[in-house]
PDB file of C-alpha atoms in Angstrom:
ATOM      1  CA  UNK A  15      -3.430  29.868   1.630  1.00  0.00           C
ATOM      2  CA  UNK A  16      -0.659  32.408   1.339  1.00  0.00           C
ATOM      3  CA  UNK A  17      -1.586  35.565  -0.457  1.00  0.00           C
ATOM      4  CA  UNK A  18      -5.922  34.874  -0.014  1.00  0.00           C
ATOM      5  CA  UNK A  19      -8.180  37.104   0.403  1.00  0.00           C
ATOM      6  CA  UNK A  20     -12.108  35.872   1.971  1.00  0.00           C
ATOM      7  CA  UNK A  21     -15.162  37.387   2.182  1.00  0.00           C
ATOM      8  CA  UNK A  22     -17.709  36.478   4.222  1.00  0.00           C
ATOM      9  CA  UNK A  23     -21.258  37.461   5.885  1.00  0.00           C
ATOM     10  CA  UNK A  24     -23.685  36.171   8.182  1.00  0.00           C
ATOM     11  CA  UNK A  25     -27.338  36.195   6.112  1.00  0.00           C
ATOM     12  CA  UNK A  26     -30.439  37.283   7.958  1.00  0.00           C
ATOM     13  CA  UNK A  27     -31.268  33.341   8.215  1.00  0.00           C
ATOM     14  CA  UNK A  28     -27.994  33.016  10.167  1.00  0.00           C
ATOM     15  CA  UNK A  29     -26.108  31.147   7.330  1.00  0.00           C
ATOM     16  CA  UNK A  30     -22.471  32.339   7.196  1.00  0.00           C
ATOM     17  CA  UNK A  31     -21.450  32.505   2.998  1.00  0.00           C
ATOM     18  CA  UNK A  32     -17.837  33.127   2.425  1.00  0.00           C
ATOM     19  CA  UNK A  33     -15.578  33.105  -0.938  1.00  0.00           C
ATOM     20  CA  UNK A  34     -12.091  32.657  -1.176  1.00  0.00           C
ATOM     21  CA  UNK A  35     -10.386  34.308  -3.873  1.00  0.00           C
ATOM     22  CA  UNK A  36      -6.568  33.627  -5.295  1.00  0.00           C
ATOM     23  CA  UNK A  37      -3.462  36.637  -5.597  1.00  0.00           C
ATOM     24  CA  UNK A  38      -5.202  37.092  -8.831  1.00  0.00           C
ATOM     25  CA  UNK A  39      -8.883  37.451  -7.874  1.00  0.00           C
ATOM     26  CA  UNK A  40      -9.897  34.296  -9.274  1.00  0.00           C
ATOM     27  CA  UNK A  41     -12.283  32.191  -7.102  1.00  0.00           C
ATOM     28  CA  UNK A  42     -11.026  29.537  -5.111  1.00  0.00           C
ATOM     29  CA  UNK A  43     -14.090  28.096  -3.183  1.00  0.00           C
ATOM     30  CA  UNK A  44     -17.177  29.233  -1.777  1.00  0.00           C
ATOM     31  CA  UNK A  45     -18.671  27.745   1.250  1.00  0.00           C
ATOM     32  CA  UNK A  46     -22.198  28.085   3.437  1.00  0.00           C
ATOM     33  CA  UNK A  47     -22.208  27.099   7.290  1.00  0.00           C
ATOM     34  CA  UNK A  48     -26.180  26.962   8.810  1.00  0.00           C
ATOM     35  CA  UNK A  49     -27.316  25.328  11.818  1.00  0.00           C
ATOM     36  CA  UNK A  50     -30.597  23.659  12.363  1.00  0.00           C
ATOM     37  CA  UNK A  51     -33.740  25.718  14.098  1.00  0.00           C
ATOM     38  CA  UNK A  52     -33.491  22.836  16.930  1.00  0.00           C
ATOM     39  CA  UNK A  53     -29.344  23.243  17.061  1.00  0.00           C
ATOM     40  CA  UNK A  54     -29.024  19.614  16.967  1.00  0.00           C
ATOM     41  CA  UNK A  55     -27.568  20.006  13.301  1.00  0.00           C
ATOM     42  CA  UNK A  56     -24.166  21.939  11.576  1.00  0.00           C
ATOM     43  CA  UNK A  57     -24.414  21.779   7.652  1.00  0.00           C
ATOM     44  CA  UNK A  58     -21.729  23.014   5.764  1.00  0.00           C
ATOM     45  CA  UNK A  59     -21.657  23.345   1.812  1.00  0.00           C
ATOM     46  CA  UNK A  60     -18.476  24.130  -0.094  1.00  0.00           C
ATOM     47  CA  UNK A  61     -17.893  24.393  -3.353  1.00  0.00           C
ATOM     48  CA  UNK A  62     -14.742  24.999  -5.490  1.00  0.00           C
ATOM     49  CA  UNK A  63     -14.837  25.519  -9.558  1.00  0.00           C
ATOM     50  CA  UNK A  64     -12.958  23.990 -11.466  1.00  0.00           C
ATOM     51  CA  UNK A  65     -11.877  23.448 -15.412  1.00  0.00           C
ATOM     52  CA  UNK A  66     -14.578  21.919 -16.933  1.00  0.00           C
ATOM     53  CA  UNK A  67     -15.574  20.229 -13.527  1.00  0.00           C
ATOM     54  CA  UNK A  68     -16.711  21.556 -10.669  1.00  0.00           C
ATOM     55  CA  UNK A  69     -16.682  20.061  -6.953  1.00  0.00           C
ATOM     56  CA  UNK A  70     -19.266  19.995  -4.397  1.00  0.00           C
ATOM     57  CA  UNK A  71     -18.667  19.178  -1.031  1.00  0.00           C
ATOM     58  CA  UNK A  72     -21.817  18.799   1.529  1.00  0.00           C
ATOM     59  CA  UNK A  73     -21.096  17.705   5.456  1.00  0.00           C
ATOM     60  CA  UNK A  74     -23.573  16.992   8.156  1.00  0.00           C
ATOM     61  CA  UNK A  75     -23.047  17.291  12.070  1.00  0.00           C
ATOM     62  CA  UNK A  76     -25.311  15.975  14.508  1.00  0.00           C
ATOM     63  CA  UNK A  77     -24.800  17.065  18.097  1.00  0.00           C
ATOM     64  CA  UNK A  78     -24.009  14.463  20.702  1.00  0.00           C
ATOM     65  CA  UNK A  79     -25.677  14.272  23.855  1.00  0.00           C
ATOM     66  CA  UNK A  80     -21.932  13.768  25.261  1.00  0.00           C
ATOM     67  CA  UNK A  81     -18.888  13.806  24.268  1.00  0.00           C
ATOM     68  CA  UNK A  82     -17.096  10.609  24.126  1.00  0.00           C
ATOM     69  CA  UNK A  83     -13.968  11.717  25.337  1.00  0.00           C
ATOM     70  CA  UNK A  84     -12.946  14.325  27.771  1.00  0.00           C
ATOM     71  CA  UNK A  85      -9.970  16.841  27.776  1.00  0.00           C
ATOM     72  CA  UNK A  86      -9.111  15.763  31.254  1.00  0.00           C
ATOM     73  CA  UNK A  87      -9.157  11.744  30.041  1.00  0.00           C
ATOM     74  CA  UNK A  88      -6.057  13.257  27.656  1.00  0.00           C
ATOM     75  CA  UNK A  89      -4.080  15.174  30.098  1.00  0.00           C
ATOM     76  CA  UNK A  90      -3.588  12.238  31.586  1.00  0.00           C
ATOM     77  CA  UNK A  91      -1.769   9.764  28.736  1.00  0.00           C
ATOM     78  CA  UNK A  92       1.417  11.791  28.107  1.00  0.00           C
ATOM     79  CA  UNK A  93       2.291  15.235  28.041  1.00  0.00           C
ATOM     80  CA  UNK A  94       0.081  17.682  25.912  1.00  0.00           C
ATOM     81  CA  UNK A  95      -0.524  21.108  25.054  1.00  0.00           C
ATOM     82  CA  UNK A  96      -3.077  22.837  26.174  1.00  0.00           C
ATOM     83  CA  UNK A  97      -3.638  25.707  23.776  1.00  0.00           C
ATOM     84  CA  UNK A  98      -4.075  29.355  25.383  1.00  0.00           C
ATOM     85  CA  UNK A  99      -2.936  32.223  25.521  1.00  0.00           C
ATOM     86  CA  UNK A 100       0.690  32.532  26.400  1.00  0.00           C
ATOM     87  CA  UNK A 101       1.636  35.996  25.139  1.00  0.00           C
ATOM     88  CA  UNK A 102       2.944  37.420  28.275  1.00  0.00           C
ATOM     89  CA  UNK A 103       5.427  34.203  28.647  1.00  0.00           C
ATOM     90  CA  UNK A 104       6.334  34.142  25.058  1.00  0.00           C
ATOM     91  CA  UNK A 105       6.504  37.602  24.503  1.00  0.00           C
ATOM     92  CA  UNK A 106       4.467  37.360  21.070  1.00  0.00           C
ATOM     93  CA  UNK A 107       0.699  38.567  21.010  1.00  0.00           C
ATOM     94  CA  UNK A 108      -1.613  35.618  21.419  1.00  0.00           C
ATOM     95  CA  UNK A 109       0.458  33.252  18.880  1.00  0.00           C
ATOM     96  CA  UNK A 110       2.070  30.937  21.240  1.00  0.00           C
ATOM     97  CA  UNK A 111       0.781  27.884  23.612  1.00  0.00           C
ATOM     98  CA  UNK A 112       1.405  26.654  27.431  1.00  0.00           C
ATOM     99  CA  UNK A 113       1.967  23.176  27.994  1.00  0.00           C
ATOM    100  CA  UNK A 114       0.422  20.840  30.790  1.00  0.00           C
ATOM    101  CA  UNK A 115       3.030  21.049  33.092  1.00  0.00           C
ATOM    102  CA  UNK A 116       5.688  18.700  32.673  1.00  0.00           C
ATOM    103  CA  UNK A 117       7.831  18.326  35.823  1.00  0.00           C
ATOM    104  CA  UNK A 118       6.631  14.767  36.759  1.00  0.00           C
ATOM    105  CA  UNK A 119       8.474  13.962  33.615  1.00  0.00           C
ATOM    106  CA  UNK A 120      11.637  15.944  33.433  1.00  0.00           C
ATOM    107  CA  UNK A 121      13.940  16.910  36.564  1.00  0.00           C
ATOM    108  CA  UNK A 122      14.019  20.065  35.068  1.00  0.00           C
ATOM    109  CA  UNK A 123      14.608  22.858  31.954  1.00  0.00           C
ATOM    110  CA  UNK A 124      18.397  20.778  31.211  1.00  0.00           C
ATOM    111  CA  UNK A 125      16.361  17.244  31.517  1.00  0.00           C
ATOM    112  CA  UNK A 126      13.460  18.595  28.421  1.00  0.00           C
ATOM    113  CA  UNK A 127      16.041  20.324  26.446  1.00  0.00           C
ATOM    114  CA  UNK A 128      18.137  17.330  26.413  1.00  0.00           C
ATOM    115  CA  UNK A 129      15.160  15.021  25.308  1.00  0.00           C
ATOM    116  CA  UNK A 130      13.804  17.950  22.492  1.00  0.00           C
ATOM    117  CA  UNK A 131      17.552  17.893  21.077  1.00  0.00           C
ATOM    118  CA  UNK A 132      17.817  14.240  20.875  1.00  0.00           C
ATOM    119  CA  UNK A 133      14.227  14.030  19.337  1.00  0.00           C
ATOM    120  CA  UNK A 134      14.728  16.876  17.043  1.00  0.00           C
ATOM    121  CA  UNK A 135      17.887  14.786  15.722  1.00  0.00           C
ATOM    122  CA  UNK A 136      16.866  11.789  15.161  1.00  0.00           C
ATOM    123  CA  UNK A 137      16.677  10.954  11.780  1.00  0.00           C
ATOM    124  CA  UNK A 138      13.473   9.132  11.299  1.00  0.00           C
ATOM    125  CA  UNK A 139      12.682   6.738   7.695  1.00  0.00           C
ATOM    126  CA  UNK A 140       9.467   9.305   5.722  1.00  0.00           C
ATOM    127  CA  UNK A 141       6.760   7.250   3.235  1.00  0.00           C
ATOM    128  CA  UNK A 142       7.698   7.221  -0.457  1.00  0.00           C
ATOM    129  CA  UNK A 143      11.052   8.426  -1.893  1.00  0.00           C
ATOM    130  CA  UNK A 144      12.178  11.506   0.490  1.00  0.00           C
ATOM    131  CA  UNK A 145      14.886  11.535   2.292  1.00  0.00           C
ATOM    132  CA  UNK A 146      16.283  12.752   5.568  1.00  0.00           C
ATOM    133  CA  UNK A 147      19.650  13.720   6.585  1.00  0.00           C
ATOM    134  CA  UNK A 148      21.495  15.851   9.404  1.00  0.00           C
ATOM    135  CA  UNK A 149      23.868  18.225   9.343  1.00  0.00           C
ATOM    136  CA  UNK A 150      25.799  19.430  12.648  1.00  0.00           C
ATOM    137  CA  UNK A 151      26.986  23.289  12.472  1.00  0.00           C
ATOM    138  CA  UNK A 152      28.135  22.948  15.512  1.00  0.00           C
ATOM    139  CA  UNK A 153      27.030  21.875  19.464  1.00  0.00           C
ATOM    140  CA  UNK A 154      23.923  24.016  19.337  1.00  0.00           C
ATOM    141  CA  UNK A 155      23.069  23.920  15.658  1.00  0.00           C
ATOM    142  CA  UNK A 156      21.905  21.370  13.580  1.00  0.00           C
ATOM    143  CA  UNK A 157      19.747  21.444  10.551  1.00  0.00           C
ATOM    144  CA  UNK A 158      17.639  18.026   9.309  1.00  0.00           C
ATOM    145  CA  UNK A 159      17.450  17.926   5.343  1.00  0.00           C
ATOM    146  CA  UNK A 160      14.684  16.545   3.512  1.00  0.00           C
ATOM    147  CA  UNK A 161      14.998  15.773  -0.365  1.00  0.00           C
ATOM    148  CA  UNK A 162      11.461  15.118  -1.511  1.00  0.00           C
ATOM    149  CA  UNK A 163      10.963  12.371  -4.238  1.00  0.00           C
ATOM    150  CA  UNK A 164      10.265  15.128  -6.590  1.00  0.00           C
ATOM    151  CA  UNK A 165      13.640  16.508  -6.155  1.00  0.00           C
ATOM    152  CA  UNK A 166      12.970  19.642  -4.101  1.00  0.00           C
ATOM    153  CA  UNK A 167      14.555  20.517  -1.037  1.00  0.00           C
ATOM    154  CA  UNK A 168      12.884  21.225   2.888  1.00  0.00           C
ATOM    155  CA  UNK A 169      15.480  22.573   5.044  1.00  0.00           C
ATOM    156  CA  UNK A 170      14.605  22.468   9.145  1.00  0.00           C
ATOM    157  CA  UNK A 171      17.509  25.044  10.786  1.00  0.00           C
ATOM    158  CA  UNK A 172      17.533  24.389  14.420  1.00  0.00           C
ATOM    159  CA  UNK A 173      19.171  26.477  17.219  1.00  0.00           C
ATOM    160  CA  UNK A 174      19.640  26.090  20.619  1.00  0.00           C
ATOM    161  CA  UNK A 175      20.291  27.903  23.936  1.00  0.00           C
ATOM    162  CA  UNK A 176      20.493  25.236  26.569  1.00  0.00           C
ATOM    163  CA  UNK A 177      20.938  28.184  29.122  1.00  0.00           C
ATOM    164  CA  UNK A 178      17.843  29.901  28.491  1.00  0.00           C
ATOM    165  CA  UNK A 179      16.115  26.971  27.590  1.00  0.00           C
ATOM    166  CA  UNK A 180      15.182  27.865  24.125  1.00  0.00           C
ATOM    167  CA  UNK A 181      15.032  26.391  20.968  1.00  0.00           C
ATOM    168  CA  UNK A 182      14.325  28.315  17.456  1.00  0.00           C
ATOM    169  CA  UNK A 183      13.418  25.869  14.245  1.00  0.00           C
ATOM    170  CA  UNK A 184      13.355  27.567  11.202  1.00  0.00           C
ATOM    171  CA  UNK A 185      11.247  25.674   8.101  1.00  0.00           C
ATOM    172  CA  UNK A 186      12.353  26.580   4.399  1.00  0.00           C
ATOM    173  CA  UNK A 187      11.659  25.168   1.090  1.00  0.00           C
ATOM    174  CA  UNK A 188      14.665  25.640  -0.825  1.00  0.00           C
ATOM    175  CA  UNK A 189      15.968  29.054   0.054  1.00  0.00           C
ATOM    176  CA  UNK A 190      12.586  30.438   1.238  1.00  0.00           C
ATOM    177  CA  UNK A 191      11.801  30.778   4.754  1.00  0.00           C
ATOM    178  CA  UNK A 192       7.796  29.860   4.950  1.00  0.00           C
ATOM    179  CA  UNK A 193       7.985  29.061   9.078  1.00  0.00           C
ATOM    180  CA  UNK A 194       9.435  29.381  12.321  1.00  0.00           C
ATOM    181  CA  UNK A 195       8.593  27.940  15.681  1.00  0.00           C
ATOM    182  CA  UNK A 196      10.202  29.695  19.002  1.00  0.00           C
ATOM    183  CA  UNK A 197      10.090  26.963  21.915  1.00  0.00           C
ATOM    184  CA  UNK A 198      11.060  27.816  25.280  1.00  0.00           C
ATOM    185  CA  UNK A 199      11.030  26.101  28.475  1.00  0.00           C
ATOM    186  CA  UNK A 200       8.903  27.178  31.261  1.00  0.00           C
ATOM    187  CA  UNK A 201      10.023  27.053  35.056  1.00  0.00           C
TER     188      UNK A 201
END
């Protein structure tokens, strides 16, 4: 949804109405949120137009009396992240996340860089037609190279600082740069 603009508003019934409208003003969808007088019940509506056919989308919610499966069930089945806010570690206003901690499963920062690297290497077999390669810059660079079926190209840049326990992957399609991720190790 790069270049979108929405508007939205919360009625006097307590329905929120938003529109989402393209780099060229045309609308994209519209969608109504409303909850039941009880609470028990989240209805959403969306709708997007189309040419010569338009699309209607209606969901339902009810509430459960409990939820079937707890955060702290999770934490305890591998390592996860919990997300929150981890500006003052990360240095970037509220756009990163903390991890559970991790140190019942890595001796230490060397021990999860070594095991991100080797994952972040591995060259892995992807659905349909695309495929993967890797290409070593040198001992603390790598990029993995995806050819889609469709002929264009996804480019993952990744560099490392063992030292500071960092790792920077940078996502582009083709020459354009559409992502980055900034991972660093906690002590």
């Amino acid at each position: 949804f790069r270049n979108f603009s929405v508007q939205g508003k919360m009625t006097d019934e307590g329905v929120i109405e938003t529109s989402m409208f393209n780099d060229k003003d045309e609308l994209h969808s519209k969608s109504s949120r409303s909850v039941s007088e009880d609470g028990a019940t989240l209805k959403t509506d969306i709708f997007f137009p189309g040419s010569g056919k338009d699309i209607h989308i209606s969901m339902t919610h009810k509430r459960a009396e409990a939820a079937k499966l707890a955060a702290a069930d999770c934490t305890g089945w591998c390592p996860n992240v919990s997300i929150g806010d981890a500006s003052a570690e990360a240095g970037v206003e509220k756009r990163s996340a903390v991890s559970a901690p991790l140190h019942t499963f890595f001796s230490g920062v060397a021990d999860l860089m070594e095991c991100m690297e080797h994952g972040k290497r591995k060259i892995e077999e992807t659905p349909g037609g695309d495929k993967s390669s890797l290409s070593v810059i040198s001992s603390t660079e790598f990029n993995i190279n995806v050819t889609k079926e469709s002929g264009a190209v996804e480019v993952f840049e990744h560099k490392l600082d063992k030292g500071a326990g960092t790792m920077l992957v940078v996502y582009k399609q083709g020459e354009k740069e559409v992502g980055s991720w900034h991972l660093k190790a906690l002590q």
